Coordinates of C-alpha atoms in Angstrom, one line a residue:
Chain A
M1 CA 0.2 0.1 -0.1
S2 CA 2.5 2.3 1.0
T3 CA 4.7 2.1 -2.5
R4 CA 1.3 3.0 -4.4
I5 CA 0.8 6.0 -2.7
E6 CA 5.1 6.8 -2.3
S7 CA 4.4 6.3 -6.8
L8 CA 1.2 7.8 -6.6
R9 CA 3.3 10.9 -5.2
D10 CA 6.0 10.8 -7.7
A11 CA 3.5 9.9 -10.3
L12 CA 2.1 14.0 -9.1
V13 CA 5.0 15.6 -9.0
A14 CA 6.3 15.2 -12.0
Q15 CA 3.0 16.4 -13.2
F16 CA 2.6 19.0 -11.6
G17 CA 5.7 20.4 -10.9
D18 CA 6.1 23.2 -7.9
K19 CA 2.4 23.6 -7.7
V20 CA 1.8 20.9 -5.8
R21 CA 3.5 20.4 -1.8
A22 CA 3.2 16.9 -1.6
T23 CA 4.2 15.3 2.2
I24 CA 3.2 11.2 3.6
A25 CA 2.5 10.5 6.7
L26 CA 0.7 7.7 9.0
G27 CA 0.1 6.3 5.1
E28 CA -1.9 8.8 3.8
L29 CA -0.9 11.4 1.0
T30 CA -1.8 15.0 1.8
I31 CA -0.8 17.8 -1.0
E32 CA -1.3 21.5 -0.8
V33 CA -1.7 23.6 -3.7
S34 CA -2.3 27.2 -4.1
A35 CA -6.1 28.5 -4.1
D36 CA -5.3 29.5 -8.0
D37 CA -4.0 26.4 -8.8
Y38 CA -7.0 24.3 -6.6
H39 CA -9.3 24.5 -9.1
D40 CA -7.5 23.1 -12.0
I41 CA -5.5 20.7 -10.5
S42 CA -9.0 19.2 -9.0
L43 CA -10.1 18.9 -12.5
A44 CA -6.8 17.1 -13.1
L45 CA -7.8 15.0 -11.1
R46 CA -10.3 13.6 -11.3
D47 CA -9.5 13.1 -15.8
H48 CA -6.0 11.6 -14.4
A49 CA -5.7 8.7 -17.4
D50 CA -3.6 6.4 -14.6
T51 CA -5.4 7.4 -11.1
P52 CA -9.4 9.3 -11.6
F53 CA -9.9 10.8 -8.1
E54 CA -13.8 10.2 -9.3
Q55 CA -15.2 10.3 -6.1
L56 CA -15.0 13.5 -3.7
I57 CA -15.4 11.8 0.0
D58 CA -15.3 15.0 1.8
L59 CA -14.4 18.7 1.7
C60 CA -13.7 20.6 5.1
G61 CA -13.4 24.4 6.1
V62 CA -10.1 24.3 8.9
D63 CA -9.8 27.7 10.9
Y64 CA -6.0 27.0 11.3
S65 CA -5.6 29.9 14.0
T66 CA -5.0 28.8 17.5
H67 CA -3.3 25.2 15.9
T68 CA 0.3 25.5 18.2
S69 CA 2.6 24.1 15.5
R70 CA 0.9 26.0 12.4
S71 CA -0.4 29.3 14.0
E72 CA 2.2 31.5 11.7
G73 CA 0.6 32.2 8.3
L74 CA -2.3 32.0 6.8
R75 CA -5.7 31.1 9.1
Y76 CA -8.6 29.0 6.6
A77 CA -8.1 26.5 5.0
V78 CA -10.4 23.7 2.8
V79 CA -9.3 20.4 3.1
V80 CA -10.8 17.6 0.4
H81 CA -10.6 14.5 0.8
L82 CA -10.5 12.2 -2.5
M83 CA -11.3 8.8 -4.0
S84 CA -10.1 7.2 -6.6
V85 CA -12.9 3.7 -7.2
A86 CA -10.6 2.7 -10.2
A87 CA -7.3 2.6 -8.7
N88 CA -8.3 2.1 -5.1
L89 CA -6.4 5.4 -3.6
R90 CA -6.7 8.0 -1.4
L91 CA -5.5 11.3 -1.4
R92 CA -5.9 14.5 0.7
L93 CA -6.4 18.2 -1.0
R94 CA -5.8 21.3 1.2
T95 CA -5.6 24.5 0.3
F96 CA -5.1 28.3 2.1
A97 CA -7.9 30.9 1.2
A98 CA -5.5 33.4 0.3
D99 CA -6.6 36.8 2.4
D100 CA -8.1 36.0 6.2
G101 CA -10.1 38.9 6.1
F102 CA -12.3 37.6 3.5
P103 CA -10.9 34.3 2.3
V104 CA -12.5 33.3 -0.8
V105 CA -11.5 29.3 -2.7
A106 CA -12.8 28.2 -5.6
S107 CA -15.6 26.2 -5.8
V108 CA -15.2 22.3 -7.1
N109 CA -18.6 22.4 -7.2
D110 CA -18.4 21.8 -10.9
V111 CA -15.9 19.3 -10.6
W112 CA -17.6 16.7 -8.1
P113 CA -21.4 17.0 -7.9
A114 CA -21.0 15.9 -4.8
A115 CA -18.8 19.7 -3.1
N116 CA -22.2 21.0 -3.0
W117 CA -23.1 20.9 0.5
F118 CA -19.9 20.0 1.7
E119 CA -19.2 23.4 0.4
R120 CA -22.1 25.6 1.6
E121 CA -21.8 23.6 5.3
A122 CA -17.7 24.8 5.6
F123 CA -19.1 28.3 4.3
D124 CA -21.8 28.6 6.8
L125 CA -19.5 27.1 9.9
Y126 CA -16.4 29.0 8.8
G127 CA -17.4 31.7 6.5
I128 CA -15.2 30.7 4.1
L129 CA -16.9 32.2 0.2
F130 CA -16.5 29.4 -3.1
A131 CA -16.7 31.6 -5.8
G132 CA -18.8 30.2 -8.8
H133 CA -20.7 28.0 -6.3
G134 CA -24.3 29.0 -7.1
D135 CA -26.3 28.3 -4.4
L136 CA -24.2 29.6 -1.2
R137 CA -26.6 29.4 1.2
R138 CA -26.1 28.9 4.7
L139 CA -26.9 24.7 5.6
L140 CA -26.8 23.5 9.0
T141 CA -27.5 26.9 11.3
D142 CA -30.9 28.4 12.0
Y143 CA -32.4 31.0 9.0
G144 CA -31.1 34.0 10.1
F145 CA -28.5 33.4 12.1
V146 CA -24.9 35.4 12.8
G147 CA -21.1 34.8 12.7
H148 CA -19.4 31.1 11.4
P149 CA -19.4 28.8 14.5
F150 CA -16.5 26.7 14.0
R151 CA -14.0 29.7 13.6
K152 CA -11.9 29.5 16.8
D153 CA -12.8 32.5 18.2
F154 CA -16.3 32.0 18.5
P155 CA -17.4 30.4 22.0
I156 CA -18.8 27.4 22.1
S157 CA -22.1 28.5 23.9
G158 CA -22.8 31.2 21.7
H159 CA -23.5 34.6 21.5
V160 CA -27.5 34.6 22.1
E161 CA -30.4 31.8 23.3
M162 CA -33.8 31.8 22.7
R163 CA -36.3 31.2 24.6
Y164 CA -40.0 31.8 24.9
D165 CA -41.2 34.8 26.3
P166 CA -44.8 34.9 28.1
D167 CA -44.9 38.8 28.2
T168 CA -44.6 39.5 24.1
K169 CA -46.1 35.4 23.5
R170 CA -43.4 34.6 20.9
V171 CA -39.8 32.7 20.9
I172 CA -37.0 35.6 21.2
Y173 CA -33.8 35.8 20.9
Q174 CA -31.2 37.3 23.9
P175 CA -28.1 37.4 24.9
V176 CA -26.6 33.8 26.6
T177 CA -27.2 33.6 30.5
I178 CA -24.7 30.8 30.5
A179 CA -20.7 31.5 31.4
P180 CA -18.6 29.4 29.1
R181 CA -16.4 27.0 31.0
E182 CA -13.9 24.2 30.7
V183 CA -13.8 21.3 33.1
T184 CA -10.7 19.8 31.3
P185 CA -8.1 22.0 30.3
R186 CA -6.3 22.0 27.3
V187 CA -2.9 21.1 27.8
V188 CA -0.2 20.5 25.2
R189 CA 3.0 18.6 26.1
E190 CA 6.2 17.8 25.1
E191 CA 7.0 15.4 22.4
N192 CA 6.8 11.8 22.7
Y193 CA 5.4 12.2 26.0
G194 CA 4.4 9.1 27.4
D195 CA 5.7 7.4 24.3
V196 CA 2.8 5.8 22.5
G197 CA 2.8 2.9 20.2
H198 CA 2.5 -0.4 19.1
G199 CA 1.5 -1.2 23.0
Chain X
M1 CA -59.2 21.6 -20.1
A2 CA -58.5 22.7 -16.5
E3 CA -56.1 24.4 -15.0
I4 CA -52.8 22.9 -13.8
R5 CA -51.8 25.2 -10.9
N6 CA -47.9 25.2 -9.7
Y7 CA -47.7 24.3 -6.0
T8 CA -44.3 25.1 -3.5
M9 CA -45.0 22.4 -1.2
N10 CA -43.2 21.9 2.7
F11 CA -42.8 18.5 3.3
G12 CA -41.8 18.3 7.2
P13 CA -40.0 18.8 9.3
Q14 CA -43.2 17.1 11.2
H15 CA -43.8 14.6 8.5
P16 CA -43.9 11.2 9.5
A17 CA -42.1 9.6 7.0
A18 CA -39.5 12.6 7.1
H19 CA -37.3 10.4 9.1
G20 CA -36.9 12.6 11.6
V21 CA -36.8 16.4 10.7
L22 CA -36.5 16.8 7.5
R23 CA -38.1 20.0 6.1
L24 CA -37.8 19.6 2.3
V25 CA -39.4 22.0 -0.3
L26 CA -40.7 20.8 -2.6
E27 CA -41.7 22.7 -6.4
L28 CA -44.3 20.8 -8.2
D29 CA -46.0 21.2 -11.1
G30 CA -49.2 19.7 -10.6
E31 CA -48.1 16.3 -9.1
V32 CA -44.7 16.6 -10.1
V33 CA -41.9 17.7 -8.6
Q34 CA -39.9 20.7 -10.7
R35 CA -37.1 20.8 -7.5
A36 CA -37.0 19.2 -4.4
D37 CA -34.9 21.7 -1.8
P38 CA -33.9 19.8 1.5
H39 CA -33.3 22.2 4.6
I40 CA -31.4 20.5 7.2
G41 CA -29.5 21.2 10.2
L42 CA -32.4 21.1 12.8
L43 CA -31.1 18.9 14.5
H44 CA -27.3 20.6 14.0
R45 CA -25.8 19.8 17.6
A46 CA -21.8 21.4 16.7
T47 CA -20.7 17.4 17.3
E48 CA -17.3 18.2 15.5
K49 CA -17.2 21.9 18.3
L50 CA -17.7 20.2 21.1
A51 CA -15.8 17.7 20.3
E52 CA -12.3 20.2 19.9
T53 CA -14.0 21.2 24.1
R54 CA -13.8 17.6 25.4
T55 CA -10.5 15.1 25.4
W56 CA -10.2 12.4 23.4
V57 CA -12.0 10.2 25.3
Q58 CA -14.8 12.0 25.9
S59 CA -16.1 12.1 22.7
V60 CA -16.8 8.5 22.2
P61 CA -20.4 8.9 23.2
Y62 CA -21.1 11.8 20.9
M63 CA -20.3 9.3 18.2
D64 CA -23.1 7.1 19.7
R65 CA -25.4 9.7 18.9
L66 CA -24.7 10.8 15.3
D67 CA -26.6 8.1 13.7
Y68 CA -28.5 7.4 16.7
V69 CA -29.6 3.5 14.6
S70 CA -25.9 1.8 14.3
M71 CA -23.8 3.1 17.0
M72 CA -21.2 1.1 17.2
C73 CA -19.8 2.3 13.4
N74 CA -19.7 5.4 14.4
E75 CA -17.5 4.8 17.4
H76 CA -15.6 2.6 15.3
A77 CA -14.3 5.2 13.0
Y78 CA -13.5 7.6 15.8
C79 CA -11.4 5.0 17.5
M80 CA -9.8 4.3 14.3
A81 CA -8.8 7.6 14.0
I82 CA -7.3 7.8 17.3
E83 CA -5.4 4.4 17.0
K84 CA -4.2 5.5 13.6
L85 CA -2.7 9.0 15.2
L86 CA -0.5 7.2 17.8
N87 CA 0.2 4.1 15.7
L88 CA -1.8 1.8 18.6
D89 CA -2.3 -1.5 18.5
V90 CA -5.4 -3.2 19.1
P91 CA -5.3 -7.2 21.0
E92 CA -6.6 -9.5 18.4
R93 CA -9.8 -10.5 20.2
A94 CA -10.8 -7.2 20.3
Q95 CA -10.3 -6.7 16.5
Y96 CA -12.7 -10.2 16.4
I97 CA -15.3 -8.3 19.0
R98 CA -15.1 -5.0 16.8
V99 CA -15.6 -7.0 13.4
M100 CA -18.7 -8.7 15.1
F101 CA -20.1 -5.7 16.9
D102 CA -20.1 -4.1 13.3
E103 CA -21.9 -6.3 11.9
I104 CA -24.4 -6.9 14.7
T105 CA -24.7 -3.2 13.8
R106 CA -25.7 -3.7 10.6
I107 CA -28.0 -6.0 10.7
L108 CA -30.1 -3.4 13.4
N109 CA -29.4 -0.5 11.3
H110 CA -30.7 -2.5 8.1
L111 CA -33.9 -3.6 10.2
L112 CA -34.8 -0.5 10.9
W113 CA -34.3 0.9 8.1
L114 CA -36.3 -2.1 6.3
G115 CA -39.2 -1.6 9.0
A116 CA -38.8 2.3 8.0
H117 CA -38.8 2.4 4.6
A118 CA -41.9 -0.4 4.0
L119 CA -43.6 1.3 6.2
D120 CA -43.3 4.5 4.4
V121 CA -44.5 3.3 1.5
G122 CA -47.9 1.4 3.1
A123 CA -46.8 -1.7 4.7
M124 CA -47.5 -2.3 8.4
T125 CA -46.0 -6.0 9.3
V126 CA -42.3 -6.0 8.3
F127 CA -41.7 -3.3 10.8
L128 CA -43.5 -5.2 14.0
Y129 CA -41.4 -8.1 12.3
A130 CA -38.3 -6.0 12.2
F131 CA -38.5 -4.6 15.9
R132 CA -38.8 -7.9 17.1
E133 CA -35.0 -9.4 16.0
R134 CA -34.0 -6.2 17.1
E135 CA -34.9 -6.8 20.5
D136 CA -32.6 -9.7 20.7
L137 CA -29.4 -7.9 19.2
M138 CA -30.3 -4.8 21.4
D139 CA -29.9 -7.3 24.3
A140 CA -26.6 -8.6 22.8
Y141 CA -25.6 -4.8 22.8
E142 CA -27.0 -4.3 26.8
A143 CA -24.7 -7.3 28.0
V144 CA -21.4 -6.0 26.6
S145 CA -21.8 -2.3 27.7
G146 CA -25.0 -2.1 29.3
A147 CA -26.8 0.6 27.2
R148 CA -28.9 -0.8 24.4
M149 CA -28.5 1.6 22.0
H150 CA -25.9 4.3 23.1
A151 CA -23.1 2.0 24.2
A152 CA -19.9 3.9 23.8
Y153 CA -18.1 0.4 23.9
Y154 CA -15.7 1.1 21.6
R155 CA -12.4 2.5 23.0
P156 CA -9.0 3.5 21.7
G157 CA -7.4 0.3 22.2
G158 CA -9.9 -1.8 22.2
V159 CA -13.1 -2.5 23.6
Y160 CA -14.1 -1.7 27.3
R161 CA -14.6 -5.0 28.2
D162 CA -14.5 -9.3 27.7
L163 CA -17.8 -10.6 25.9
P164 CA -20.2 -12.0 29.1
D165 CA -20.2 -15.4 30.2
T166 CA -23.9 -15.1 30.8
M167 CA -26.6 -13.6 29.4
P168 CA -29.6 -11.4 31.8
Q169 CA -32.5 -13.0 32.4
Y170 CA -36.6 -12.5 32.3
Q171 CA -38.3 -11.8 35.9
A172 CA -41.5 -13.8 36.6
N173 CA -43.9 -11.4 36.9
K174 CA -47.3 -10.8 37.2
F175 CA -48.0 -10.8 33.4
K176 CA -45.7 -13.8 32.5
N177 CA -46.2 -17.2 34.3
A178 CA -42.9 -19.1 35.1
D179 CA -43.8 -21.4 32.2
A180 CA -43.6 -18.8 29.7
I181 CA -40.2 -17.2 31.5
K182 CA -39.0 -20.3 31.2
R183 CA -39.5 -20.9 27.2
L184 CA -38.0 -16.9 27.2
N185 CA -35.1 -17.7 28.7
E186 CA -34.1 -20.9 27.1
N187 CA -31.5 -19.2 24.3
R188 CA -30.4 -16.9 27.3
S189 CA -28.8 -20.4 29.6
G190 CA -25.3 -19.9 28.4
S191 CA -23.1 -17.5 27.9
M192 CA -23.6 -14.5 25.1
L193 CA -21.9 -16.2 22.6
D194 CA -24.5 -19.0 23.1
F195 CA -27.1 -16.2 22.8
L196 CA -26.0 -14.8 19.3
Q197 CA -25.3 -18.5 17.8
D198 CA -28.9 -19.0 18.4
F199 CA -29.7 -16.2 16.9
T200 CA -27.8 -16.2 13.6
D201 CA -29.6 -20.1 13.7
R202 CA -32.7 -18.2 13.3
F203 CA -31.7 -15.3 12.0
P204 CA -32.0 -16.1 7.9
R205 CA -35.3 -17.6 8.2
Y206 CA -36.6 -14.3 9.6
V207 CA -34.6 -12.8 6.5
D208 CA -36.6 -14.8 4.1
E209 CA -39.9 -14.1 5.7
Y210 CA -39.2 -10.4 5.0
E211 CA -38.5 -11.8 1.7
T212 CA -42.4 -13.1 1.5
L213 CA -43.8 -10.3 2.6
L214 CA -42.4 -8.2 0.2
T215 CA -39.9 -9.1 -2.7
D216 CA -42.7 -10.5 -4.8
N217 CA -45.1 -8.0 -3.4
R218 CA -46.9 -6.1 -6.3
I219 CA -47.4 -3.3 -4.4
W220 CA -43.9 -3.2 -2.8
K221 CA -42.4 -3.2 -6.4
Q222 CA -44.8 -1.0 -7.8
R223 CA -43.9 1.6 -5.5
L224 CA -39.5 0.4 -6.0
V225 CA -38.8 -0.5 -9.4
D226 CA -37.4 2.0 -11.4
I227 CA -37.9 5.0 -8.8
G228 CA -34.6 6.9 -8.2
I229 CA -32.4 5.1 -10.6
V230 CA -29.2 6.3 -10.1
T231 CA -26.2 5.4 -13.2
P232 CA -22.9 4.3 -11.6
E233 CA -21.4 7.7 -13.1
R234 CA -23.6 9.8 -11.3
A235 CA -23.3 7.8 -8.1
K236 CA -19.3 8.2 -8.4
A237 CA -19.8 11.6 -8.9
L238 CA -22.7 12.6 -6.1
G239 CA -20.1 11.2 -3.7
F240 CA -22.2 7.9 -2.9
T241 CA -20.8 4.9 -0.7
G242 CA -22.1 2.0 0.3
P243 CA -26.0 0.8 -0.4
M244 CA -26.5 3.3 -2.5
L245 CA -23.2 3.2 -5.1
R246 CA -24.1 -0.8 -4.8
G247 CA -27.3 -0.7 -5.8
S248 CA -25.9 1.0 -8.9
G249 CA -23.7 -2.0 -9.6
I250 CA -20.6 -0.8 -8.7
A251 CA -18.5 -3.3 -6.4
W252 CA -17.5 -1.3 -3.6
D253 CA -17.0 -2.4 -0.2
L254 CA -14.3 -1.0 2.2
R255 CA -14.1 -4.3 4.1
K256 CA -13.0 -6.0 1.1
K257 CA -11.0 -3.0 -0.7
Q258 CA -9.3 -1.6 2.0
P259 CA -10.0 -3.9 4.7
Y260 CA -9.5 -2.8 8.4
E261 CA -8.9 -5.4 11.2
V262 CA -9.5 -8.7 11.1
Y263 CA -12.4 -8.0 7.9
D264 CA -9.6 -9.5 5.3
R265 CA -10.2 -12.8 6.8
M266 CA -14.0 -12.9 6.4
E267 CA -15.8 -15.1 3.8
F268 CA -18.6 -12.6 3.2
D269 CA -20.0 -11.8 -0.7
I270 CA -20.5 -7.9 -1.7
P271 CA -24.4 -7.8 -3.5
V272 CA -24.9 -5.3 -6.0
G273 CA -27.8 -4.4 -8.2
T274 CA -27.7 -3.8 -11.7
N275 CA -30.2 -0.9 -12.8
G276 CA -29.9 1.4 -9.8
D277 CA -33.4 2.2 -8.4
S278 CA -34.9 1.6 -5.4
Y279 CA -36.1 -2.0 -5.8
D280 CA -32.1 -2.9 -6.0
R281 CA -30.9 -1.3 -3.1
Y282 CA -33.5 -3.0 -0.9
L283 CA -31.9 -6.1 -2.6
V284 CA -29.0 -5.2 -2.2
R285 CA -29.5 -4.3 1.7
I286 CA -31.5 -7.2 2.6
E287 CA -28.6 -9.6 1.1
E288 CA -26.4 -8.3 3.1
M289 CA -28.3 -8.7 6.4
R290 CA -27.6 -12.8 5.5
Q291 CA -24.1 -11.8 4.8
S292 CA -23.4 -9.8 7.7
N293 CA -25.3 -13.1 9.2
R294 CA -22.0 -15.3 7.9
I295 CA -19.8 -13.0 9.4
I296 CA -20.7 -12.9 12.9
R297 CA -21.2 -16.8 12.6
Q298 CA -17.6 -16.7 11.6
C299 CA -16.5 -14.4 14.6
I300 CA -18.8 -16.8 16.9
D301 CA -16.0 -19.6 15.9
W302 CA -12.8 -17.9 16.2
L303 CA -13.7 -15.5 19.5
R304 CA -15.2 -19.7 21.6
K305 CA -11.6 -20.9 20.5
N306 CA -9.4 -17.6 21.2
P307 CA -9.6 -15.8 24.3
G308 CA -7.0 -13.1 25.2
P309 CA -7.1 -9.3 25.8
V310 CA -9.5 -6.9 24.5
I311 CA -7.7 -3.5 25.5
S312 CA -4.5 -2.0 24.6
D313 CA -2.2 -2.7 28.0
N314 CA -0.4 0.6 27.3
H315 CA -1.4 2.3 30.2
K316 CA -1.1 5.8 28.9
V317 CA -4.5 5.0 26.3
A318 CA -6.3 2.4 28.2
P319 CA -7.2 3.0 32.2
P320 CA -5.3 -0.3 33.7
S321 CA -7.4 -3.1 35.7
R322 CA -9.2 -2.3 38.7
E323 CA -6.8 -4.7 41.2
A324 CA -3.6 -3.2 39.2
M325 CA -5.0 0.5 39.7
K326 CA -5.5 -0.2 43.7
G327 CA -2.3 -2.6 44.6
N328 CA 0.2 0.1 42.4
M329 CA 1.6 3.5 42.5
E330 CA 2.6 3.6 38.7
E331 CA -0.7 2.7 37.5
L332 CA -3.0 4.4 40.1
I333 CA -1.0 7.5 38.9
H334 CA -1.6 5.6 35.0
H335 CA -5.6 6.0 36.3
F336 CA -5.6 9.2 37.4
K337 CA -3.3 11.0 34.8
L338 CA -5.8 9.4 32.2
F339 CA -9.7 10.2 33.2
T340 CA -8.4 14.4 34.9
E341 CA -6.2 14.7 31.3
G342 CA -6.9 12.5 28.9
I343 CA -4.8 10.8 26.5
H344 CA -1.8 12.6 24.5
V345 CA -2.3 12.0 20.9
P346 CA 0.9 13.4 18.7
S347 CA 0.8 16.1 16.0
G348 CA -1.0 15.3 12.8
E349 CA -3.4 14.6 10.9
C350 CA -5.2 11.4 9.9
Y351 CA -8.5 10.1 7.6
A352 CA -10.4 6.8 9.3
A353 CA -12.8 5.5 7.6
V354 CA -15.3 2.0 8.1
E355 CA -17.6 0.5 6.2
H356 CA -20.9 2.0 7.8
P357 CA -24.2 0.2 7.6
K358 CA -25.6 3.1 4.9
G359 CA -21.7 4.3 3.7
E360 CA -18.5 5.5 4.2
F361 CA -18.5 7.3 7.7
G362 CA -15.2 8.6 7.8
I363 CA -13.3 10.7 10.4
Y364 CA -10.8 13.2 10.0
A365 CA -9.0 14.2 13.0
M366 CA -6.6 16.5 13.4
S367 CA -4.3 16.5 16.1
D368 CA -1.5 19.4 17.5
G369 CA -0.4 17.3 20.1
A370 CA -3.1 18.1 23.1
N371 CA -5.2 15.8 24.8
K372 CA -8.0 17.5 22.7
P373 CA -8.5 16.9 19.4
Y374 CA -7.6 20.4 17.5
R375 CA -10.0 19.9 14.5
L376 CA -12.7 16.7 14.2
K377 CA -14.9 17.1 11.1
I378 CA -17.6 13.6 10.4
R379 CA -17.7 12.0 7.6
A380 CA -21.2 11.0 7.2
P381 CA -22.9 8.5 4.2
G382 CA -26.5 10.2 4.6
F383 CA -24.7 13.9 4.0
A384 CA -24.1 13.2 0.2
H385 CA -27.1 10.9 0.2
L386 CA -29.4 13.5 1.0
A387 CA -27.9 16.2 -1.4
A388 CA -28.5 14.5 -4.4
M389 CA -31.9 14.3 -3.1
D390 CA -33.2 17.0 -5.9
E391 CA -31.3 14.6 -8.6
M392 CA -33.5 11.6 -7.8
S393 CA -36.6 12.9 -7.0
R394 CA -36.5 15.8 -10.0
G395 CA -39.5 14.3 -12.6
H396 CA -41.0 11.6 -9.8
M397 CA -44.8 11.9 -8.7
I398 CA -45.0 13.9 -5.1
S399 CA -45.2 10.2 -3.2
D400 CA -42.1 8.6 -4.9
V401 CA -40.6 11.3 -2.5
V402 CA -41.2 9.0 1.0
A403 CA -39.5 5.9 -1.4
I404 CA -36.7 8.2 -2.2
I405 CA -36.3 9.3 1.3
G406 CA -36.4 5.8 2.3
T407 CA -34.5 4.2 0.2
M408 CA -31.7 6.9 1.1
D409 CA -31.8 5.1 4.7
I410 CA -31.8 8.8 6.2
V411 CA -31.0 9.6 9.9
F412 CA -30.6 13.2 10.8
G413 CA -28.1 12.5 14.0
E414 CA -25.2 11.9 11.0
I415 CA -26.5 14.2 8.4
D416 CA -26.8 17.5 10.4
R417 CA -24.2 16.0 13.6

């Protein structure tokens, strides 16, 4: 399996040159491309002669702003998981949106129709805009929701809560009344802490 | 000629055939669907965001609540992702137990799907039959984990505990006399494996019963044949997986193509459809139940002969036994650190997928070295399937929409997450 992934990596690097940055970790191949090349490379991957990645399995947004090892650099990324049914291979494709204040990435909805809802979800949760999508509405959050809840600066308890107001006899929104708390603190230990592996 | 009016209609979120909280905005031309626009998210709980604020182990029970009819398969993908990041080996017996319970879960899921699908289309009886068998399997869930549905039985590094030697018994009560109770307890006198063995002996005959009720049933065929046809090319482009992809004639099954745990040692077949319509998907799922039954039998045989540990002995990941924890300072520290701080997963990212009853259920986990995930993305199979609702229902009658929702095997716990 690993040799097949290595040969796929070599083939992709040979085809796209320095447009892609390929890494293999944990038996999975990841290629990083710039936002400009993202759509063209997606199309080339789908129509590849030997290993056509005809299935888009997953597409999601990632907010790297508080990541301990990547806090420098661009904030929003789109991660796509592709699968080739013909060649039985998987591939991860990552691209960073160029502008943190206004993240825009090309839509791959025309390459894989499956991307439609995944891109709507990433827009909803992270505020990443997909240029050329055509129907970029919110998907999971409430009608009229304000903000993008999966961004790292969005509190886990949200900004508003909903309740029935007996005076006005309707459902109203009000600022949240619960205070955020952290039961188990987030701890990052030194490298190889505990030395887990093949136990 | 009568004037034909176009309607925009709300289907759900309170419709009994909407399988939960689906709001479907249908644009109709007479009775023919022109456009279907599913509005989802009414059950959105932000599981992925919640997981970022919990330790790795604390999120295992959240996984049960994603697809709440195939609980252990969800846990399986999540535990596999953690094990992959940790580079951790799972004991062989735990792998067999996981495979066995994955298949039990598959039968549970397909039974509920079959019952609900038939009920939507108008056949009441199958639902009652299916729940009779689900009861036995949920008893098996309860025997290993203590919970009938939300088991939290799979843990990173193995499973929570070994299979029990006894099954819980029915007690005499004012509704049932001692004779009736004795009959009910007959197959519960041995271990859990005996109970499951007895179930697998009976189950093929039950599947025959469902098939007698449905497979050649004229009404059933009128409602399903040629409804929601998906060509193999479109199925791939739309991101279909599992029975939805196999129904379209593509022999793709992660258990065979990218085997995990001990599936490569199991003997089973992958059923595929030919036309890609709802009836083919029905036949595929029925055959999958029979194949799952075969796999469970193989696991039972192996588990009877091979006792052993069921969870990793690496106490940075899995808790030590109670006796060791009480008598040994080091194990006490392990126990304390594990339950206060949790597992530390090395920095990295991975994608782990299982062949869930509904399709490919994947977990994309990203760690930055902390005791909590940095980002967790749940790839739910139903999400991609429901996204194709518009394409599948276009041009069909409004009553076929119900059949198409049924054939997709929609569960909102996983779609809305």
